[in-house]
XYZ file of C-alpha atoms in Angstrom:
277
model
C 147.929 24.970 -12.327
C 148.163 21.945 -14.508
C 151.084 19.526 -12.663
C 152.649 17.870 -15.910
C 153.792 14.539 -14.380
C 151.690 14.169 -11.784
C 148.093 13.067 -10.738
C 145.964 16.194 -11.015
C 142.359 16.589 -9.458
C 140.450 18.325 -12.330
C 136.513 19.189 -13.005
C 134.771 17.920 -16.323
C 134.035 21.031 -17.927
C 132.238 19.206 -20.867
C 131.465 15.609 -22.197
C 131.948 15.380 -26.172
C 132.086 12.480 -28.447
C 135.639 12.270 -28.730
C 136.311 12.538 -24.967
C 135.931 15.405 -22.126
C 137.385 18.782 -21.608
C 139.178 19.081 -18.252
C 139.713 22.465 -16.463
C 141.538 23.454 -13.521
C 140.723 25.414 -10.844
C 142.648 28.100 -12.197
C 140.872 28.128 -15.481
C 143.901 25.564 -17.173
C 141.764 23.074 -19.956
C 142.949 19.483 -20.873
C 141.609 16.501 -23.560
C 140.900 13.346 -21.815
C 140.065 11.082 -24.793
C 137.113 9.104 -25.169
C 138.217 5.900 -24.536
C 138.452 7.013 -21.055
C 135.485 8.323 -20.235
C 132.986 6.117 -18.593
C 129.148 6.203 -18.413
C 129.617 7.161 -14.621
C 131.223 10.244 -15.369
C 129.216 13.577 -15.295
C 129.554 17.221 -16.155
C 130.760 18.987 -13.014
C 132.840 15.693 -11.757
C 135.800 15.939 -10.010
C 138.406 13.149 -10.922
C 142.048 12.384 -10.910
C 143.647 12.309 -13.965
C 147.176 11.892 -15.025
C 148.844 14.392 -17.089
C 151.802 14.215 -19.641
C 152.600 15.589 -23.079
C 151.125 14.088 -26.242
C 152.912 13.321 -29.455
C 152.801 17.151 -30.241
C 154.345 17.863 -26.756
C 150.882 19.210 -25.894
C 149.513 18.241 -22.383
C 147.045 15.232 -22.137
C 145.100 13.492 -19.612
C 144.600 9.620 -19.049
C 143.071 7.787 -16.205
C 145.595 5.514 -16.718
C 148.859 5.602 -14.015
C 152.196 5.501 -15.153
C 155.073 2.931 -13.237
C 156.692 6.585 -12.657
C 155.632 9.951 -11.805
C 157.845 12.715 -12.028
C 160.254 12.989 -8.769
C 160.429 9.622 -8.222
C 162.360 6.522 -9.407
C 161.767 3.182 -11.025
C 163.144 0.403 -13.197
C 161.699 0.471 -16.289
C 162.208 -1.878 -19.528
C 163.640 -0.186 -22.812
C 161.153 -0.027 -25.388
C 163.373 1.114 -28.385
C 166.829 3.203 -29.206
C 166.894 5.707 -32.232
C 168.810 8.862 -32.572
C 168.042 10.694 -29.532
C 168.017 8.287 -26.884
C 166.499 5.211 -25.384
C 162.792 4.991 -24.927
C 161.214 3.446 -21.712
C 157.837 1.740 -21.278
C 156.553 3.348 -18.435
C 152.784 2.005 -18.604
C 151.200 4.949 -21.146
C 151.238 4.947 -24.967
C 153.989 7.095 -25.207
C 157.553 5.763 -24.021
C 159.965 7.909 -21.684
C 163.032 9.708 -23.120
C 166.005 8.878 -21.792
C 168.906 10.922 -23.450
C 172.363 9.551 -24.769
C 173.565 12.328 -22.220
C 171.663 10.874 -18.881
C 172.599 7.339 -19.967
C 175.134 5.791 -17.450
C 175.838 2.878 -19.932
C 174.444 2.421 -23.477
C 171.436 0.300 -23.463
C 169.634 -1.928 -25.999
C 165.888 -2.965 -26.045
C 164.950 -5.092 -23.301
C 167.142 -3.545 -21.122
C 166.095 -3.021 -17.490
C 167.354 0.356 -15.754
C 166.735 2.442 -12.574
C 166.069 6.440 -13.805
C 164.990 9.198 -12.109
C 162.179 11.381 -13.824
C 162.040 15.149 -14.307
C 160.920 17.717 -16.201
C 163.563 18.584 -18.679
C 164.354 23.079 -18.159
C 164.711 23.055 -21.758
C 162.277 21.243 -23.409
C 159.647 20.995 -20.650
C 159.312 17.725 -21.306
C 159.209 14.529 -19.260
C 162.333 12.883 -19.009
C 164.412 10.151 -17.272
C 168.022 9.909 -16.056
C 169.631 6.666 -14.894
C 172.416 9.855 -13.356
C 170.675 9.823 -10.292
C 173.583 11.425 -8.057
C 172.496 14.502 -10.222
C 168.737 14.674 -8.460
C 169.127 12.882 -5.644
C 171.759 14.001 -2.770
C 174.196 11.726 -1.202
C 174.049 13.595 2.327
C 172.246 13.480 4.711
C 168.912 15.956 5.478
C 166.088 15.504 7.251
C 166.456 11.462 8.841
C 167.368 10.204 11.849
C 169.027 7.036 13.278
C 166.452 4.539 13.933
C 164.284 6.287 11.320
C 161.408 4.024 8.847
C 162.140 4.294 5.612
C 161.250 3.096 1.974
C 164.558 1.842 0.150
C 164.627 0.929 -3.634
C 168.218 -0.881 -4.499
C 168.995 0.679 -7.684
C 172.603 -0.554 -7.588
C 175.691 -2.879 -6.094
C 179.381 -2.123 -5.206
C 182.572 -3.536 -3.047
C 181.043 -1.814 -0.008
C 176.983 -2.958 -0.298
C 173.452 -2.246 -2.096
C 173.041 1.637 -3.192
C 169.667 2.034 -2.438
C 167.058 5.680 -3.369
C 165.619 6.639 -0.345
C 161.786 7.642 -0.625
C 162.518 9.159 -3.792
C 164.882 11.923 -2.346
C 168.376 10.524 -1.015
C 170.741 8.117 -1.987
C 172.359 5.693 0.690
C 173.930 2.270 1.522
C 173.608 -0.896 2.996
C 176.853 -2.224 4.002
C 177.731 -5.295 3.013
C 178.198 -6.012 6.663
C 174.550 -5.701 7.476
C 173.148 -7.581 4.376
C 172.346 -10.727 6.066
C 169.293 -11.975 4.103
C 168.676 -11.856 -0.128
C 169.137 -8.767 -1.652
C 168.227 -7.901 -5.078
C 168.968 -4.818 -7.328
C 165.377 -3.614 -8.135
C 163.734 -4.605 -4.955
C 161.689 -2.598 -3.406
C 161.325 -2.889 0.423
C 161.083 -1.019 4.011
C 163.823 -0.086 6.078
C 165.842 1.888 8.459
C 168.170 4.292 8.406
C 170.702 2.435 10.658
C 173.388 5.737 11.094
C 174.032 8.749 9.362
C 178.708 9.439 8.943
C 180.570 11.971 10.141
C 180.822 13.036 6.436
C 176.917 13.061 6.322
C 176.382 9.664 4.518
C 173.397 7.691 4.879
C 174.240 4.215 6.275
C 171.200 1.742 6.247
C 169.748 -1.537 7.475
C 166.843 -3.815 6.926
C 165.790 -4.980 10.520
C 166.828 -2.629 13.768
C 167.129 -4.800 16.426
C 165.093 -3.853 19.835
C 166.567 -4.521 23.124
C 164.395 -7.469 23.713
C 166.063 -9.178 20.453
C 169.288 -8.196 21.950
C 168.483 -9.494 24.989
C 167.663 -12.908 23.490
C 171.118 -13.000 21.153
C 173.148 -12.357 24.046
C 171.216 -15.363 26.267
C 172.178 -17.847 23.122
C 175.803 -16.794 22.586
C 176.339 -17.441 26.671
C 174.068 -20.928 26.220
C 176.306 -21.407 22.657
C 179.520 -20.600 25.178
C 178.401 -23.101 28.131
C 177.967 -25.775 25.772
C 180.918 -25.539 24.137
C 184.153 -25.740 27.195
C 183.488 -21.933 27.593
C 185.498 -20.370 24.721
C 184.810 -19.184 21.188
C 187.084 -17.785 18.534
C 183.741 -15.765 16.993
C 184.743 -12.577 18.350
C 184.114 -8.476 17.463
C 187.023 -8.508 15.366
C 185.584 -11.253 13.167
C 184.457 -10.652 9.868
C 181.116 -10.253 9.322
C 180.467 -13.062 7.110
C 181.575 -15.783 9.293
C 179.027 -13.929 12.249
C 176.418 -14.051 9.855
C 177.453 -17.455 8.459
C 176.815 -18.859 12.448
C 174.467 -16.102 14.060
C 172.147 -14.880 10.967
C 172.416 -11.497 12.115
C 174.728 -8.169 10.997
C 178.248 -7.689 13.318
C 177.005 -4.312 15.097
C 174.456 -6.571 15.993
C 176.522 -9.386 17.341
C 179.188 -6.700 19.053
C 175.979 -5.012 21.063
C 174.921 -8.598 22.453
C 178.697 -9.280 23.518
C 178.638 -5.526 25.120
C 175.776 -6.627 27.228
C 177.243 -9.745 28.360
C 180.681 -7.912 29.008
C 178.717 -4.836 31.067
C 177.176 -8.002 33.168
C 180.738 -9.604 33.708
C 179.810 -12.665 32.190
C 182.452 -12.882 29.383
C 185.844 -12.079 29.194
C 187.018 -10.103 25.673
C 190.386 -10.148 23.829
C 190.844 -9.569 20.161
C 190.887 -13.606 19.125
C 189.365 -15.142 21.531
C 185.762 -14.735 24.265
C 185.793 -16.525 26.914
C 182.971 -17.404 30.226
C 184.201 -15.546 33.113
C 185.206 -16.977 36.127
């Protein structure tokens, strides 16, 4: 089968002067135009090709690669706005639809915005959708706490970064734990720091091992000796002014004072830590 939206491994069937006929292993034929067809390339050849849908909605191959395949996300420029939609450069000679209907906000050309791409049931053509809660689930499947992931922050609100999870889920970095830059469009690793009782993903950027634990908890005691014992910095403190002294998130900061309170070395109330005796 021919995957429309995706990188297909396909046998040249024939070299011509306009370009190269394509066929599947199923018997399925596609064009790749001449002006990608090298000198290299041979009659019986496997190569990878990408395939979408020509002007005529008719399936056509390119050596070229897209910024977007189908099932995944991206930020992509807008190209142009007519009647049906916006269109989105997307690295081939024919922009990406995105309909009025999948629009979140209207957009004008040079606009930058996150979609997801699919194959439309209807028309069976490529499309995008900056709706992405309508592809992508908001609870919880397959991950684990502590898991690897690859994040892509498509978004901001009150509570953090929205970020796509390796193209499939949709989760959040609390504000709490965003202690270093974060930009909507950036693409980075990361972990998946818990999932909610409701099933939410909760994220993070940097897990810390026990070993880093081990060496916050040494500095707040040396940070406690050298200043008459006492701090005001405690687990009830917000987790910009822990950040703000500490560079590190506040479930970070409350696990190093849990060490030093299982080792009896602090004393804990709600305002105030203290060296024990």
């Amino acid at each position: 089968m021919l995957n429309i939206g995706q990188n297909n491994r396909l046998t040249i069937e024939s070299l011509q002067q306009s370009g190269a006929q394509l066929s599947s292993r199923d018997g399925q034929q596609v064009f790749l135009p001449g002006r990608f067809v090298t000198a290299a390339m041979q009659e019986g050849d496997e190569i990878t090709v990408f395939i979408y849908l020509d002007t005529d909605d008719r399936p056509i191959a390119t050596t070229e690669q897209p910024l977007v395949k189908v099932g995944e996300c991206a930020f992509l420029t807008v190209s142009d706005v007519n009647k049906f939609g916006a269109f989105l450069d997307w690295g081939l000679p024919k922009d990406l639809l995105l309909p009025f209907g999948e629009q979140k906000r209207r957009l004008q050309p040079g606009n930058k915005q996150c979609v997801y791409v699919y194959i439309d049931k209807a028309s069976k053509r490529i499309t995008a959708s900056s709706r992405l809660n309508r592809f992508l689930p908001e609870i919880n499947g397959p991950f684990k706490g502590g898991e690897s992931v690859e994040l892509l922050f498509w978004g901001k609100s009150d509570l953090g970064y929205k970020a796509v999870i390796n193209n499939k889920y949709l989760g959040l970095l609390h504000q709490s734990d965003v202690y270093e830059p974060v930009r909507v469009g950036e693409k980075r690793s990361g972990f998946i720091k818990s999932i909610s009782p409701e099933g939410k993903i909760n994220l993070a950027l940097h897990l810390p091992n026990k070993a880093q634990l081990g060496d916050l908890a040494d500095q707040i005691y040396a940070d406690l000796q050298a200043h008459g014992g006492e701090s005001d910095l405690t687990d009830k403190s917000s987790p910009q002014a822990i950040k703000a002294k500490w560079q590190v998130s506040k479930g970070s900061y409350k696990k190093a004072l849990g060490k030093l309170y299982k080792q009896r070395k602090i004393i804990l109330s709600d305002d105030l830590i203290k060296l024990a005796d």
